[in-house]
Coordinates of C-alpha atoms in Angstrom, one line a residue:
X680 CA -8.7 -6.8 -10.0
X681 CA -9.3 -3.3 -10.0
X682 CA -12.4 -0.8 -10.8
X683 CA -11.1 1.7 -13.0
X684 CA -11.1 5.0 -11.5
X685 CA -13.5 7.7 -12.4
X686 CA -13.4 11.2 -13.1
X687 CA -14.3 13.6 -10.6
X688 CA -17.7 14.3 -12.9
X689 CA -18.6 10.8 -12.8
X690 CA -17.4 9.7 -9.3
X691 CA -20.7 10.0 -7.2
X692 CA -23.1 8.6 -9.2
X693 CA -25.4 7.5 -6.6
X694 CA -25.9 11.0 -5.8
X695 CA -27.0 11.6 -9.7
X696 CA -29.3 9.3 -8.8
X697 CA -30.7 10.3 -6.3
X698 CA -31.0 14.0 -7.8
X699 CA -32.9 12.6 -10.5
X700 CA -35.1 10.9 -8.1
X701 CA -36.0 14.3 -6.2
X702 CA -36.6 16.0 -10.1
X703 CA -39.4 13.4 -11.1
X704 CA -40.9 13.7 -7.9
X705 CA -40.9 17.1 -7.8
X706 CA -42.4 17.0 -11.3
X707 CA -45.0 14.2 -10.7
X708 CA -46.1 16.7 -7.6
X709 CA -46.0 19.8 -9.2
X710 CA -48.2 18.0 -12.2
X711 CA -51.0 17.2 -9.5
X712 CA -51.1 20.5 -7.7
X713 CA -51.5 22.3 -10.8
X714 CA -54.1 19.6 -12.5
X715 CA -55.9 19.8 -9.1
X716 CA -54.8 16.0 -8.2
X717 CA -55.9 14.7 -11.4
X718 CA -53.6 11.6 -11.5
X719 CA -54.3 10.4 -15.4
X720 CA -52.4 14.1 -16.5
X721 CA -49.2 11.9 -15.6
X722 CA -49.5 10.0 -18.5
X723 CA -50.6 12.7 -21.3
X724 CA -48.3 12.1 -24.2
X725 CA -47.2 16.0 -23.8
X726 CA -46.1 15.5 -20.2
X727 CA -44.0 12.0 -20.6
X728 CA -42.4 13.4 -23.4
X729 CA -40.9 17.1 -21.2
X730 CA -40.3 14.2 -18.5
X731 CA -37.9 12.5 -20.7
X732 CA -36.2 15.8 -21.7
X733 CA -36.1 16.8 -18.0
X734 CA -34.5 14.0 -16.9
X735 CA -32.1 14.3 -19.9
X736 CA -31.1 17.9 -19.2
X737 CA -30.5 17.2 -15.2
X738 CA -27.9 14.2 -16.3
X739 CA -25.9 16.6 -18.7
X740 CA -26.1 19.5 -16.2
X741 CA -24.5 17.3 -13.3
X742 CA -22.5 16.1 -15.5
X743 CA -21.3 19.5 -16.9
X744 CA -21.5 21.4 -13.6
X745 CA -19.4 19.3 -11.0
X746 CA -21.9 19.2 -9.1
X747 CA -20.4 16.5 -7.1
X748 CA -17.0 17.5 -6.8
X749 CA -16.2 16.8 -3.0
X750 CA -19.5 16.4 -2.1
X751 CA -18.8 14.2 1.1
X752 CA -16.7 17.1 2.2
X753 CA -19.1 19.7 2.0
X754 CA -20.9 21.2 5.2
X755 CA -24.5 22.6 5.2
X756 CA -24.4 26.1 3.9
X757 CA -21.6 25.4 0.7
X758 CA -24.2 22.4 -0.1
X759 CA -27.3 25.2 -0.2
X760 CA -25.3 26.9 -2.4
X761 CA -24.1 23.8 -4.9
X762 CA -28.0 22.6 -4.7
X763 CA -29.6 26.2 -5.9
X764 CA -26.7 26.6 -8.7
X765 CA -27.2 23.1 -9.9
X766 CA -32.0 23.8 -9.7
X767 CA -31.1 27.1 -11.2
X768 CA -29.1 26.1 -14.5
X769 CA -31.4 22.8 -14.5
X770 CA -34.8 24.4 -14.6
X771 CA -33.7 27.9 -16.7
X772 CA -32.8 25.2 -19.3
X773 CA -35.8 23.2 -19.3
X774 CA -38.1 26.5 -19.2
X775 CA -35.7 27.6 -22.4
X776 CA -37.0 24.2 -24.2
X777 CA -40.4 25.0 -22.8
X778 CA -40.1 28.6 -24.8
X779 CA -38.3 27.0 -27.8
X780 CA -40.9 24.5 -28.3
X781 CA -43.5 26.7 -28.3
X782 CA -46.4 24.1 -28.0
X783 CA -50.1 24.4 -26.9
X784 CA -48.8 22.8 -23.7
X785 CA -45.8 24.9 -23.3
X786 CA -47.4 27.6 -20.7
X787 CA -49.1 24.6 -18.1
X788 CA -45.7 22.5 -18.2
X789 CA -43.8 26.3 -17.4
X790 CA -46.3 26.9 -14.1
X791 CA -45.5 23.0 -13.7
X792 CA -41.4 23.5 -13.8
X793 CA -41.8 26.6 -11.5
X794 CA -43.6 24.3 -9.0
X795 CA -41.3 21.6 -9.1
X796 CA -37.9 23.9 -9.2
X797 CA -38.5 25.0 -5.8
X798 CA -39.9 21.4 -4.9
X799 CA -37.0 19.6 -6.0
X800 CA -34.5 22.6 -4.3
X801 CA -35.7 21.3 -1.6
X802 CA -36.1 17.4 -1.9
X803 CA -32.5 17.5 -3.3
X804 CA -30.7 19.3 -0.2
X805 CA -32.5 17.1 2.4
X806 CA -31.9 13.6 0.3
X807 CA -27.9 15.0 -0.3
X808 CA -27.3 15.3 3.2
X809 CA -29.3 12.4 4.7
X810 CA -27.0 10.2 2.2
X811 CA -23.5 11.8 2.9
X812 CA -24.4 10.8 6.4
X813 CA -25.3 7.3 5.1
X814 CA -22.2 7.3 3.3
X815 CA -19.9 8.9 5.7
X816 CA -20.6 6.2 8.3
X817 CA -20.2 3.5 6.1
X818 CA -16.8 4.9 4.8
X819 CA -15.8 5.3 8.7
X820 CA -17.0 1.8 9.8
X821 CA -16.4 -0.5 6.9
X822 CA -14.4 0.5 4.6
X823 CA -14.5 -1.8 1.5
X824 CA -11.0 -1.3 0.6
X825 CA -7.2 -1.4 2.7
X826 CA -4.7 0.6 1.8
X827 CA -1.1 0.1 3.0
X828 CA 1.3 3.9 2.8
X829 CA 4.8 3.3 2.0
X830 CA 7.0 6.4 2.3
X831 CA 10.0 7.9 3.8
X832 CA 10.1 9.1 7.5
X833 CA 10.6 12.8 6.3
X834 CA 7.8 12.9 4.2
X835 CA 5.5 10.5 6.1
X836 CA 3.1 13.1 8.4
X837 CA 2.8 15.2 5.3
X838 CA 1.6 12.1 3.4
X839 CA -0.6 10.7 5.7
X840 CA -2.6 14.0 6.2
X841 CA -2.4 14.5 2.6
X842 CA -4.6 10.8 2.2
X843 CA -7.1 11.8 5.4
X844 CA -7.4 14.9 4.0
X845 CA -8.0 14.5 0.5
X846 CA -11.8 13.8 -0.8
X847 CA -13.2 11.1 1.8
X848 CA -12.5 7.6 -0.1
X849 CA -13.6 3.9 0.2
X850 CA -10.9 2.8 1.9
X851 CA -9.1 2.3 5.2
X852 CA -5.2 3.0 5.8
X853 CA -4.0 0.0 6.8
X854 CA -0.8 0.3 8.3
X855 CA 3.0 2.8 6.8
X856 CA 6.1 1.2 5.8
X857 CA 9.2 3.5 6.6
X858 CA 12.2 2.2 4.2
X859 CA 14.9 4.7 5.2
X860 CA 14.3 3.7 9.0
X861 CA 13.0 1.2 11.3
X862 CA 10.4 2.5 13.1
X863 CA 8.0 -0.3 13.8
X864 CA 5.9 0.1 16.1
X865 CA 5.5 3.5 16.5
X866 CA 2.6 5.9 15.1
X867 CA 2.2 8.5 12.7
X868 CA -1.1 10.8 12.7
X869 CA -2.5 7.7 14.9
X870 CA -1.8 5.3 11.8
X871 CA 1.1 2.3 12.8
X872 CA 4.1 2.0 11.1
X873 CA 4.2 -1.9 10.4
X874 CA 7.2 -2.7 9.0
X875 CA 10.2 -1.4 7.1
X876 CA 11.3 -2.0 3.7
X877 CA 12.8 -5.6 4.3
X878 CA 9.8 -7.1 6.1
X879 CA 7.1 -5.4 4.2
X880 CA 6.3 -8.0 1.8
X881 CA 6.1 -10.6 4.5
X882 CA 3.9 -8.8 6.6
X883 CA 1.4 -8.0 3.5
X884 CA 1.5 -11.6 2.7
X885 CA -0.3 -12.2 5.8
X886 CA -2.5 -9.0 6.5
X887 CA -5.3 -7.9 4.2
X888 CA -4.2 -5.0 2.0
X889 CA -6.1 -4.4 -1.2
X890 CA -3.6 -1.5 -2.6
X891 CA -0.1 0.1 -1.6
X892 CA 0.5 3.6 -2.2
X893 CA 3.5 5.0 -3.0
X894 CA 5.3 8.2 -1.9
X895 CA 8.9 8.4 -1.0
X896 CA 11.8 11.7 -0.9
X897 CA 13.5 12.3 -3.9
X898 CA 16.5 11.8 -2.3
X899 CA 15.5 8.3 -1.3
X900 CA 16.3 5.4 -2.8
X901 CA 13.3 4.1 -4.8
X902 CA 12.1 0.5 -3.2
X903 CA 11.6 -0.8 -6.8
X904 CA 12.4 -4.3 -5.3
X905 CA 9.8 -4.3 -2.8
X906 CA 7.3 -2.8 -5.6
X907 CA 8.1 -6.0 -7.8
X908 CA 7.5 -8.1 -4.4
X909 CA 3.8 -6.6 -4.2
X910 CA 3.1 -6.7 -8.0
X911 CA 3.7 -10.4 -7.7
X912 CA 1.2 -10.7 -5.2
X913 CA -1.3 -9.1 -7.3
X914 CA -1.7 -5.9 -5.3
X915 CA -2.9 -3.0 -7.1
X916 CA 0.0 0.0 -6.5
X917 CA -0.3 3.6 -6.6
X918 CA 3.0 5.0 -7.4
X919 CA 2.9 9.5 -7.0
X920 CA 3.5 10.2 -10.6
X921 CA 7.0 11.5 -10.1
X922 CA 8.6 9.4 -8.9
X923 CA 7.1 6.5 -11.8
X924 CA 8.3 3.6 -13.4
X925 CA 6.4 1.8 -16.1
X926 CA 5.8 -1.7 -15.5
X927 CA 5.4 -3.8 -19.1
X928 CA 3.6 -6.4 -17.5
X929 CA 0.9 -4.5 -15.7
X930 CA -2.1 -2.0 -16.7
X931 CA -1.5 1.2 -15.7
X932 CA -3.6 4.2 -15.6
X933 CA -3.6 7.8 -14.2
X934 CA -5.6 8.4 -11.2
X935 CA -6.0 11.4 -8.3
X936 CA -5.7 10.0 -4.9
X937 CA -5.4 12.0 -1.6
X938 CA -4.6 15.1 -3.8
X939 CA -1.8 13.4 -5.3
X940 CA -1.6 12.1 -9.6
X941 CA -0.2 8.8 -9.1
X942 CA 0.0 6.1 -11.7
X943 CA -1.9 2.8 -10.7
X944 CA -0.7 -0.7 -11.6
X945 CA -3.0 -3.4 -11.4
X946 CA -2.9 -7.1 -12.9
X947 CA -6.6 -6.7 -14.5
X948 CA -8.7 -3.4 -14.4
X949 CA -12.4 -3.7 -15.0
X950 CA -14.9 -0.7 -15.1
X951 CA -17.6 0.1 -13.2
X952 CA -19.7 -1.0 -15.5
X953 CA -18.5 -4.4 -16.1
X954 CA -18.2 -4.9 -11.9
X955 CA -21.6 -3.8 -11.8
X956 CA -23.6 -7.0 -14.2
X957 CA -20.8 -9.4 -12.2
X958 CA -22.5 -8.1 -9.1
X959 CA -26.0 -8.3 -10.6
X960 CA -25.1 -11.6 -11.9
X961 CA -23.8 -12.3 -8.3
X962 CA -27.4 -11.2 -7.0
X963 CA -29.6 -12.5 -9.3
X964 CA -27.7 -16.6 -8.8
X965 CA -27.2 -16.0 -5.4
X966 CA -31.1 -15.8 -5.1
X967 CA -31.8 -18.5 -7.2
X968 CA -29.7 -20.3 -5.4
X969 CA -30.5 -19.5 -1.7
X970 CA -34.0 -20.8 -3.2
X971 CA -33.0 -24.0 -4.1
X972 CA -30.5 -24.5 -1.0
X973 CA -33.9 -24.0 1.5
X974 CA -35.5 -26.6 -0.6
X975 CA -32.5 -28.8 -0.4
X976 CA -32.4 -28.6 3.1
X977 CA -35.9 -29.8 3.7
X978 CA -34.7 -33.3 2.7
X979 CA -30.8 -32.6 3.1
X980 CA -30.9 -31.6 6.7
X981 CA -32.7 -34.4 8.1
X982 CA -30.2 -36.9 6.5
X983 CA -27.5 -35.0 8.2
X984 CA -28.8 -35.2 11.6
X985 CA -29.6 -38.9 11.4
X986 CA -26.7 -39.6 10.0
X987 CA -24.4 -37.7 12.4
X988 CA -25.9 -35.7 14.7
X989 CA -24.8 -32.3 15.4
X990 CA -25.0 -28.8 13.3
X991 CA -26.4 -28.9 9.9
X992 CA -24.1 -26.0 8.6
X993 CA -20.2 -26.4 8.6
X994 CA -19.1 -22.7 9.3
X995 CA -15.4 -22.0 8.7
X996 CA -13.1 -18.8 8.7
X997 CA -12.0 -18.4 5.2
X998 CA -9.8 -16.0 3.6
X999 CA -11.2 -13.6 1.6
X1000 CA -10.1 -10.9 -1.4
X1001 CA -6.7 -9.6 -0.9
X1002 CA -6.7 -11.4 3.1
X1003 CA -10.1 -10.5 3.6
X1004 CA -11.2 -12.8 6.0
X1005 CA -14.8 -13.9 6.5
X1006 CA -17.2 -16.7 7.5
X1007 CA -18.0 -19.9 4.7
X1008 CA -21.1 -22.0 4.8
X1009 CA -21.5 -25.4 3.7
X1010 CA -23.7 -28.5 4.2
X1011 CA -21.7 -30.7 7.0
X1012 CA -20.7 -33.6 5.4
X1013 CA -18.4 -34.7 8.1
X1014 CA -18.6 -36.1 11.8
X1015 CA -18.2 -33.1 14.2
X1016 CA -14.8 -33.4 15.4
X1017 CA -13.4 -33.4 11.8
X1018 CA -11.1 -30.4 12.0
X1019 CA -9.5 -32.1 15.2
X1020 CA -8.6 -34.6 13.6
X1021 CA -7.4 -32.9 10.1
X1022 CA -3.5 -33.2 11.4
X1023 CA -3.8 -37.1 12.3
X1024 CA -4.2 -36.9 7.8
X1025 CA -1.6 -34.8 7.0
X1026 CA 0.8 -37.6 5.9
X1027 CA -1.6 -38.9 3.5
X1028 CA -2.3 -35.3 1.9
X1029 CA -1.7 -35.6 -1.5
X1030 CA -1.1 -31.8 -2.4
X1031 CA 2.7 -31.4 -1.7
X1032 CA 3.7 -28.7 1.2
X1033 CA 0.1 -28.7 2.8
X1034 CA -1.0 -26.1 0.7
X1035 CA -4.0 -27.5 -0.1
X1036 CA -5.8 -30.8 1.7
X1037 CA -6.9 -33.8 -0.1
X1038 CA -7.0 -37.5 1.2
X1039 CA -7.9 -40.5 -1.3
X1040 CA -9.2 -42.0 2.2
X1041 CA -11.1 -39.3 4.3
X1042 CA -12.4 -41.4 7.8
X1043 CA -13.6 -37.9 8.4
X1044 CA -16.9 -37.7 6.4
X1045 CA -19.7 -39.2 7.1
X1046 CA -20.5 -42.7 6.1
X1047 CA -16.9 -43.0 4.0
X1048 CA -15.5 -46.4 4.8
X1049 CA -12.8 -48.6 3.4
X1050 CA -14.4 -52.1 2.6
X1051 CA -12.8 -55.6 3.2
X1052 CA -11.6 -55.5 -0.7
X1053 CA -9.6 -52.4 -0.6
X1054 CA -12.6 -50.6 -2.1
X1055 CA -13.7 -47.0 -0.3
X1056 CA -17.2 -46.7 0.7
X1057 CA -18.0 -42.5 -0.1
X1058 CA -20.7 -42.5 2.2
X1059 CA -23.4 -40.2 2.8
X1060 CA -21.0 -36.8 2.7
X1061 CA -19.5 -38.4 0.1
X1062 CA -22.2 -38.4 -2.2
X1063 CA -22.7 -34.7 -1.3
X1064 CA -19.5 -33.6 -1.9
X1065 CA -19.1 -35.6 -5.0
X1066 CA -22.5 -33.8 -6.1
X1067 CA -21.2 -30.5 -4.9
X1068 CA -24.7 -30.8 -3.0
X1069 CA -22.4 -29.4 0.3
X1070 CA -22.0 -26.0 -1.8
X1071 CA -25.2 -24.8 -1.8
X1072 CA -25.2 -23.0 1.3
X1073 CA -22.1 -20.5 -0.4
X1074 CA -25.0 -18.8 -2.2
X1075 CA -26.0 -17.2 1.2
X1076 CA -21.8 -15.8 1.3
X1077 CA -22.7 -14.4 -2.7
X1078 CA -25.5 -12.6 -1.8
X1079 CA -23.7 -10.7 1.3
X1080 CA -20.6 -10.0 -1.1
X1081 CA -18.3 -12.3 0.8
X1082 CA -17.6 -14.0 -2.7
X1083 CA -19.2 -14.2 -6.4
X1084 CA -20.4 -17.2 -8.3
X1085 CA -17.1 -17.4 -10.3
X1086 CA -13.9 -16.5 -9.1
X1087 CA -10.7 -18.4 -7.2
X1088 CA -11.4 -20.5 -4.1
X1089 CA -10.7 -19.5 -0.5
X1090 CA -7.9 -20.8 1.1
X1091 CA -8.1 -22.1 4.7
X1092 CA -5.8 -19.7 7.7
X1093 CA -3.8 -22.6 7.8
X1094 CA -3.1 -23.2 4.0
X1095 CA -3.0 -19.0 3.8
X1096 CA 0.2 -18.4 6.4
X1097 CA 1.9 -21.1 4.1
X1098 CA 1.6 -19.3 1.2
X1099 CA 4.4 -17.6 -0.4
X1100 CA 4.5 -14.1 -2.5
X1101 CA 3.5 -15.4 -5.8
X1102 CA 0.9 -17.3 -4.6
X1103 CA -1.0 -14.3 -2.9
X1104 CA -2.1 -13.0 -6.5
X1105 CA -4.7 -15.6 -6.7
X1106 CA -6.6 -13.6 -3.7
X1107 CA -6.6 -10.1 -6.4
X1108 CA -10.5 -11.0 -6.5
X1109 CA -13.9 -12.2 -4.8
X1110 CA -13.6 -16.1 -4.3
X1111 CA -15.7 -18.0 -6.3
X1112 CA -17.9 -21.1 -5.6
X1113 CA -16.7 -22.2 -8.9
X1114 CA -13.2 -21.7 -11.0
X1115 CA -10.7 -22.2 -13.5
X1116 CA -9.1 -24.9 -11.9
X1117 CA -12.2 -26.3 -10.4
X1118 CA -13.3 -27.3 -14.1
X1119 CA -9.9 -28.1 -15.2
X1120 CA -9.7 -31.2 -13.6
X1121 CA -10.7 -30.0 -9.8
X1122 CA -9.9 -33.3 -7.6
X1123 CA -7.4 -34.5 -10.5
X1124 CA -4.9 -31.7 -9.8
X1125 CA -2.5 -32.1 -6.7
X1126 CA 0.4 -29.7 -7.7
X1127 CA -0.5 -26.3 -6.1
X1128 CA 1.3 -24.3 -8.3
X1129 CA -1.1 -25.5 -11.4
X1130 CA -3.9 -24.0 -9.6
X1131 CA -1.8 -20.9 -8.8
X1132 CA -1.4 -20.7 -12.6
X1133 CA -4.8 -21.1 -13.3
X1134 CA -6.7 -18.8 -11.0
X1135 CA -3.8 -16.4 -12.2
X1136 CA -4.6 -16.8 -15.9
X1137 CA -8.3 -16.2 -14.9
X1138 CA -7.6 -12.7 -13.2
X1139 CA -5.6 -11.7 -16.6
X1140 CA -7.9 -12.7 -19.1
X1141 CA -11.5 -11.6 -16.8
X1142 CA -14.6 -11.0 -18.4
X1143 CA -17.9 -11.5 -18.1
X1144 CA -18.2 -14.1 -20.9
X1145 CA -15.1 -16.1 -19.3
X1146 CA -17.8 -16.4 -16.3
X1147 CA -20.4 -17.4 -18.3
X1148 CA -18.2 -20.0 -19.8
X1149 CA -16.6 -21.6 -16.4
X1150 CA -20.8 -21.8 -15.0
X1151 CA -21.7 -23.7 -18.0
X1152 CA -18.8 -26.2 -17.7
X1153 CA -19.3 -26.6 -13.9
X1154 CA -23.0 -27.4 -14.3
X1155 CA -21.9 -29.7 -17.4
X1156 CA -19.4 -31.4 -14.9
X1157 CA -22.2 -31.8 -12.1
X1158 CA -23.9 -33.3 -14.7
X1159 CA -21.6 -35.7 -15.6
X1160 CA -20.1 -36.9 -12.0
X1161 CA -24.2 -37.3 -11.4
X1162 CA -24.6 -39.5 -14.2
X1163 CA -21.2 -41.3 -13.3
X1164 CA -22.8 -42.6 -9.7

């Protein structure tokens, strides 16, 4: 899924905010010089009200001015200059209103927005550039997004420099894919060439690549086929405008990258707004959660290390959004050598092709036994896991952005190298501690491709109310497999 781009006005909004923080406290000090530190003039009826407008007129001047129009780029002095031009028009306004007004407290607030103009001038310039640095380094050292460059080997330098030097973006160049030659191996502007056009989509199948941009010679044949390869792996494609084709079963939407228009295909788009209450939503359950998983593991923990001594945490290598790989918690509910012994089970796997695991017998967990009659004992683990008591600790992997509450569930390295290019589109978002498939019959399913379709379907149709929806019929299944023991 893909955040819908936004305009060049709208892009750095955490600067706006920060602008806005440096204009109220600029005002709040320029109040309590002028009221000789008289804190309760703050809160005058006159004074909240010009605060209101202030704030008002500083969100439609940024907005207006372009104030942040490559402001990662800028150096010191052009960032002087952008600062005064954006206090300038921002206070000449607000001492126009003053005038317009024309109210008893008109001539105090006018010595107050003097004050705070040449306050905020300089609040502003030192909070811009102390973030930019914040930001730089965290755009240099982990980049949240991985871009893969496909283009032709007369064009590529040109390109690459085009995306390096382009307004500094979120995002990481991954690797190039020269289709008119094979030059694997090699490097272009210090980025590697990874594959050519007819082992591309293999090689994206395994690596983690969020998007694919698209640039080739016009005298080039277009790689439509290998575009169709990563659409059905759910990566979001950039395609430079001219050289286009529309896609009826995608979204599309025309964006600026590097300096280039280029149309963006994506299976779902989202805005920023939407991604923004999933992540609060995120935050605000993860918390909860983390709460209840240390009280759980006052009289969890215990059991676990009588029961089987050893680590109370199961740590695992998981694979993320889009190949992302990362680290997932969960209680240990089974003996310590488990993984060893995983491929000693294989042949009772009941998910065809291995590419999922599940055993009706599992020796592995603790306390699971088969009894004299046939009948299989679940054990201690097995009552966790039946519980889904063993999925608290994934609250600790929401709240560091690893994965959300509700979204598709990571597949294992093992299960990932299996998978072919269709199935890859169910990693076009966070994984989830809960899903689609998960409360459409979860353990009942063993065809892979059914939950291929499902977490699919789920990425199409995403909203925030679809979330809502899969959380209440997870807890409602909890409930129910609880009252079933």
């Amino acid at each position: 899924m893909y955040k819908k781009g936004l305009s060049g006005r709208l892009k750095h909004l955490d600067f706006l905010v920060l602008d806005l923080i440096c204009v109220n406290i600029a005002f709040v000090i320029g109040i309590l010089l002028q009221q000789c530190g008289e804190i309760n003039a703050i809160f005058r009826e006159e004074v909240s009200k010009f605060l209101i407008i202030l704030n008002i007129i500083a969100v439609v001047v940024a907005l207006l001015s372009g104030t942040y129009n490559n402001v990662l780029k800028r150096g010191y002095y052009r960032e002087i200059i952008s600062v005064a031009q954006y206090i300038i028009v921002l206070y000449f306004a607000a001492v126009f209103y003053l005038f317009a007004i024309e109210s008893d407290a008109s001539k105090s607030l006018r010595e107050v927005v003097y004050i705070s103009a040449v306050l905020s001038f300089f609040l502003s310039y030192v909070f811009r550039n102390v973030w930019k640095k914040i930001v730089r380094y965290r755009i240099k050292h982990s980049p949240s997004r991985s871009m893969l460059v496909v283009t032709t080997s007369n064009i590529a330098q040109k390109v690459v420099s085009n995306l390096k030097n382009g307004e500094l973006e979120d995002y990481k160049i991954a690797g190039i894919v020269i289709i008119d030659k094979n030059l694997t191996g090699k490097k272009i502007k210090g980025i590697n060439v990874v594959a050519s056009s007819s082992d591309a989509a293999d090689y994206v199948c395994r690596k983690w690549v969020d998007e694919v941009f698209v640039d080739v010679h016009e005298s080039s044949i277009y790689p439509s086929r290998l575009i169709n390869q990563f659409e059905t792996m759910g990566l979001v494609i950039h395609e430079r405008l001219v050289n286009f084709s529309v896609r009826e079963t995608k979204r599309q939407m025309v964006e600026k990258i590097g300096g280039y228009t280029v149309l963006t295909s994506t299976i779902n788009t989202a805005s920023a707004w939407q991604l923004f209450v999933k992540r609060a939503f995120d935050i605000f359950g993860a918390v909860l959660g983390c709460v209840v998983t240390l009280i759980i593991s006052v009289f969890v923990a215990p059991m676990i290390y009588i029961k089987s001594p050893g680590p109370i945490f199961f740590k695992q290598i998981r694979v993320g959004k889009n190949g992302k790989k990362f680290k997932l918690y969960k209680f240990r509910t089974m003996y310590p050598n488990a993984e060893d012994r995983k491929k000693e089970l294989m042949s009772q796997n009941r998910v065809k092709d291995g590419m999922m695991f599940k055993v009706e017998y599992d020796e592995r967990i603790i306390g699971c036994k088969r009894l004299k009659n046939g009948k299989i004992k679940k054990g201690f683990g097995g009552w966790l896991r039946t519980l889904s008591i063993d999925e608290f600790p994934q609250f600790f992997n929401v709240l560091k952005g690893d994965m959300s509450l509700v979204g598709t569930r990571p597949p294992t390295v093992d299960e990932w190298e299996k998978y072919e290019l269709h199935h890859r589109a169910r990693l076009a978002i966070k994984p989830g501690i809960t899903g689609m498939w998960q409360v459409n019959g979860r353990s009942e399913i063993t065809d892979f491709e059914k939950v291929v379709k499902l977490d699919t379907e789920y990425i199409r149709d995403w909203r925030i109310v679809l979330d809502i929806k899969i959380l209440l019929k997870t807890f409602v299944a909890v409930l129910r497999r609880e009252g079933s023991m």
